[in-house]
Amino acid sequence: NGFNMNPPVQNTAPRWAAYLKASAQVVPAMAVWIFACVFVVPKLKEICAATNMALSAPIITALTVSDFVRTNFNLLSVVILTALILPEWRSRQWPHHRRRVSGLLGYLLNLAVLAIMTALCVLAVVAGANLLHAK
């Protein structure tokens, strides 16, 4: 009799552990993004205005996305929190997927912040070169 009659062990992390890990992933990215919104983006907009850069340039999209997220931050936060609370409340399968989904959300947020910061750096280099040639 080599059969195991015991049910498989459920590999579910406690609720607080999954969300604490996801928060630890999200907080540094949010801090960098908030710093950029407060100190970098306004100066970058000033430089772009001084160089008369075309607002239709594809890289300007980073400023648009950053402004959109900044102005709609509360609404986006409520949507994300609701998307996490509803499965906790209504789904029996959620504990099996909680860690994976919260980790994926943290990864995607980090990826989005990295992409926006990279686009802002490219925009700063292009605007700086235009500012140098404008004088």
Coordinates of N, CA and C in Angstrom, one line a residue, residues 21-95:
K21 N 4.3 41.3 2.3 CA 5.3 41.2 1.3 C 5.0 42.0 0.1
A22 N 3.7 42.1 -0.3 CA 3.4 42.9 -1.5 C 3.6 44.4 -1.2
S23 N 3.3 44.8 0.1 CA 3.5 46.2 0.5 C 5.0 46.5 0.5
A24 N 5.8 45.6 0.9 CA 7.3 45.8 0.9 C 7.8 46.0 -0.5
Q25 N 7.1 45.3 -1.4 CA 7.5 45.5 -2.8 C 7.1 46.8 -3.4
V26 N 5.9 47.3 -3.0 CA 5.3 48.4 -3.6 C 5.8 49.7 -3.0
V27 N 6.1 49.8 -1.7 CA 6.5 51.0 -1.1 C 7.7 51.7 -1.7
P28 N 8.8 51.0 -2.0 CA 10.0 51.7 -2.6 C 9.6 52.3 -4.0
A29 N 8.9 51.6 -4.8 CA 8.5 52.1 -6.1 C 7.6 53.3 -6.0
M30 N 6.7 53.3 -5.0 CA 5.8 54.4 -4.8 C 6.6 55.6 -4.3
A31 N 7.6 55.4 -3.5 CA 8.4 56.5 -2.9 C 9.2 57.2 -4.1
V32 N 9.8 56.4 -4.9 CA 10.5 56.9 -6.1 C 9.6 57.7 -7.0
W33 N 8.5 57.2 -7.3 CA 7.5 57.8 -8.2 C 7.0 59.1 -7.6
I34 N 6.7 59.1 -6.3 CA 6.2 60.4 -5.6 C 7.3 61.4 -5.6
F35 N 8.6 61.0 -5.3 CA 9.7 61.9 -5.4 C 9.8 62.5 -6.8
A36 N 9.7 61.7 -7.8 CA 9.8 62.2 -9.2 C 8.6 63.2 -9.5
C37 N 7.5 62.9 -9.0 CA 6.3 63.8 -9.3 C 6.5 65.1 -8.6
V38 N 7.1 65.1 -7.5 CA 7.2 66.4 -6.7 C 8.4 67.2 -7.2
F39 N 9.5 66.6 -7.4 CA 10.8 67.3 -7.7 C 11.2 67.3 -9.2
V40 N 11.0 66.2 -9.9 CA 11.6 66.0 -11.2 C 10.6 66.5 -12.3
V41 N 9.4 66.0 -12.3 CA 8.4 66.3 -13.3 C 8.2 67.8 -13.5
P42 N 8.0 68.6 -12.5 CA 7.7 70.0 -12.7 C 8.9 70.7 -13.4
K43 N 10.1 70.3 -13.0 CA 11.3 70.9 -13.6 C 11.5 70.5 -15.0
L44 N 11.1 69.2 -15.3 CA 11.2 68.7 -16.7 C 10.2 69.4 -17.6
K45 N 9.0 69.7 -17.0 CA 8.0 70.4 -17.8 C 8.5 71.8 -18.1
E46 N 9.2 72.4 -17.2 CA 9.8 73.7 -17.4 C 10.8 73.7 -18.5
I47 N 11.7 72.7 -18.5 CA 12.7 72.6 -19.5 C 12.1 72.4 -20.9
C48 N 11.1 71.5 -20.9 CA 10.4 71.2 -22.2 C 9.7 72.5 -22.7
A49 N 9.1 73.3 -21.8 CA 8.5 74.5 -22.3 C 9.6 75.5 -22.8
A50 N 10.7 75.6 -22.1 CA 11.8 76.5 -22.5 C 12.4 76.1 -23.9
T51 N 12.4 74.8 -24.2 CA 12.9 74.4 -25.5 C 11.9 74.3 -26.6
N52 N 10.7 74.6 -26.3 CA 9.6 74.5 -27.2 C 9.5 73.1 -27.9
M53 N 9.7 72.1 -27.0 CA 9.5 70.7 -27.5 C 8.1 70.4 -27.9
A54 N 7.9 69.7 -29.0 CA 6.6 69.3 -29.5 C 5.9 68.4 -28.4
L55 N 4.7 68.8 -28.0 CA 3.9 68.1 -27.0 C 3.4 66.8 -27.6
S56 N 3.5 66.6 -28.9 CA 3.1 65.3 -29.5 C 4.2 64.2 -29.5
A57 N 5.3 64.6 -29.0 CA 6.4 63.6 -29.1 C 6.0 62.4 -28.2
P58 N 6.4 61.2 -28.7 CA 6.0 60.0 -28.0 C 6.5 59.9 -26.5
I59 N 7.6 60.5 -26.3 CA 8.2 60.4 -25.0 C 7.4 61.3 -24.0
I60 N 6.7 62.3 -24.5 CA 5.9 63.1 -23.6 C 4.8 62.3 -23.0
T61 N 4.5 61.2 -23.5 CA 3.5 60.3 -22.9 C 3.8 60.0 -21.5
A62 N 5.1 59.9 -21.1 CA 5.4 59.6 -19.7 C 4.9 60.7 -18.8
L63 N 5.0 61.9 -19.3 CA 4.5 63.0 -18.4 C 3.0 62.9 -18.3
T64 N 2.3 62.6 -19.4 CA 0.9 62.5 -19.4 C 0.4 61.3 -18.5
V65 N 1.1 60.2 -18.6 CA 0.7 59.0 -17.7 C 1.0 59.4 -16.3
S66 N 2.1 60.0 -16.0 CA 2.4 60.4 -14.6 C 1.4 61.4 -14.1
D67 N 1.0 62.3 -14.9 CA 0.0 63.3 -14.5 C -1.4 62.6 -14.2
F68 N -1.7 61.7 -15.1 CA -3.0 61.0 -15.0 C -3.0 60.2 -13.7
V69 N -2.0 59.4 -13.4 CA -1.9 58.6 -12.2 C -1.9 59.6 -11.0
R70 N -1.2 60.7 -11.0 CA -1.1 61.6 -9.9 C -2.5 62.2 -9.6
T71 N -3.2 62.6 -10.6 CA -4.5 63.3 -10.4 C -5.6 62.3 -10.1
N72 N -5.5 61.0 -10.5 CA -6.5 60.0 -10.2 C -6.0 59.0 -9.2
F73 N -5.0 59.3 -8.4 CA -4.4 58.3 -7.5 C -5.4 57.8 -6.5
N74 N -6.3 58.6 -5.9 CA -7.3 58.1 -5.0 C -8.2 57.1 -5.6
L75 N -8.7 57.4 -6.8 CA -9.6 56.5 -7.5 C -9.0 55.2 -7.8
L76 N -7.7 55.3 -8.4 CA -7.0 54.1 -8.7 C -6.7 53.2 -7.5
S77 N -6.4 53.9 -6.3 CA -6.2 53.1 -5.1 C -7.5 52.4 -4.6
V78 N -8.6 53.1 -4.7 CA -9.9 52.5 -4.3 C -10.2 51.3 -5.2
V79 N -9.9 51.4 -6.5 CA -10.2 50.3 -7.5 C -9.3 49.1 -7.1
I80 N -8.0 49.3 -6.9 CA -7.1 48.2 -6.6 C -7.5 47.6 -5.2
L81 N -7.7 48.4 -4.2 CA -8.1 47.8 -2.9 C -9.4 47.0 -3.0
T82 N -10.4 47.5 -3.8 CA -11.7 46.8 -4.0 C -11.4 45.5 -4.7
A83 N -10.5 45.5 -5.7 CA -10.2 44.3 -6.4 C -9.5 43.3 -5.5
L84 N -8.9 43.7 -4.4 CA -8.2 42.8 -3.5 C -9.2 42.4 -2.4
I85 N -10.1 43.3 -2.0 CA -11.0 43.0 -0.9 C -12.2 42.0 -1.3
L86 N -12.7 42.2 -2.5 CA -13.8 41.4 -3.0 C -13.5 39.9 -3.0
P87 N -12.3 39.5 -3.5 CA -12.0 38.1 -3.5 C -11.9 37.5 -2.0
E88 N -11.3 38.4 -1.2 CA -11.1 38.0 0.2 C -12.5 37.7 0.9
W89 N -13.4 38.4 0.5 CA -14.8 38.4 1.1 C -15.6 37.3 0.4
R90 N -15.5 37.1 -0.9 CA -16.5 36.3 -1.6 C -15.9 35.0 -2.2
S91 N -14.6 34.8 -2.3 CA -14.1 33.6 -3.0 C -13.4 32.7 -2.0
R92 N -13.8 31.4 -2.2 CA -13.1 30.4 -1.4 C -11.7 30.0 -1.9
Q93 N -11.5 30.2 -3.2 CA -10.3 29.9 -3.9 C -9.2 30.9 -3.7
W94 N -9.6 32.1 -3.3 CA -8.7 33.2 -3.2 C -7.4 33.0 -2.3
P95 N -7.6 32.3 -1.2 CA -6.3 32.0 -0.4 C -5.3 31.3 -1.1

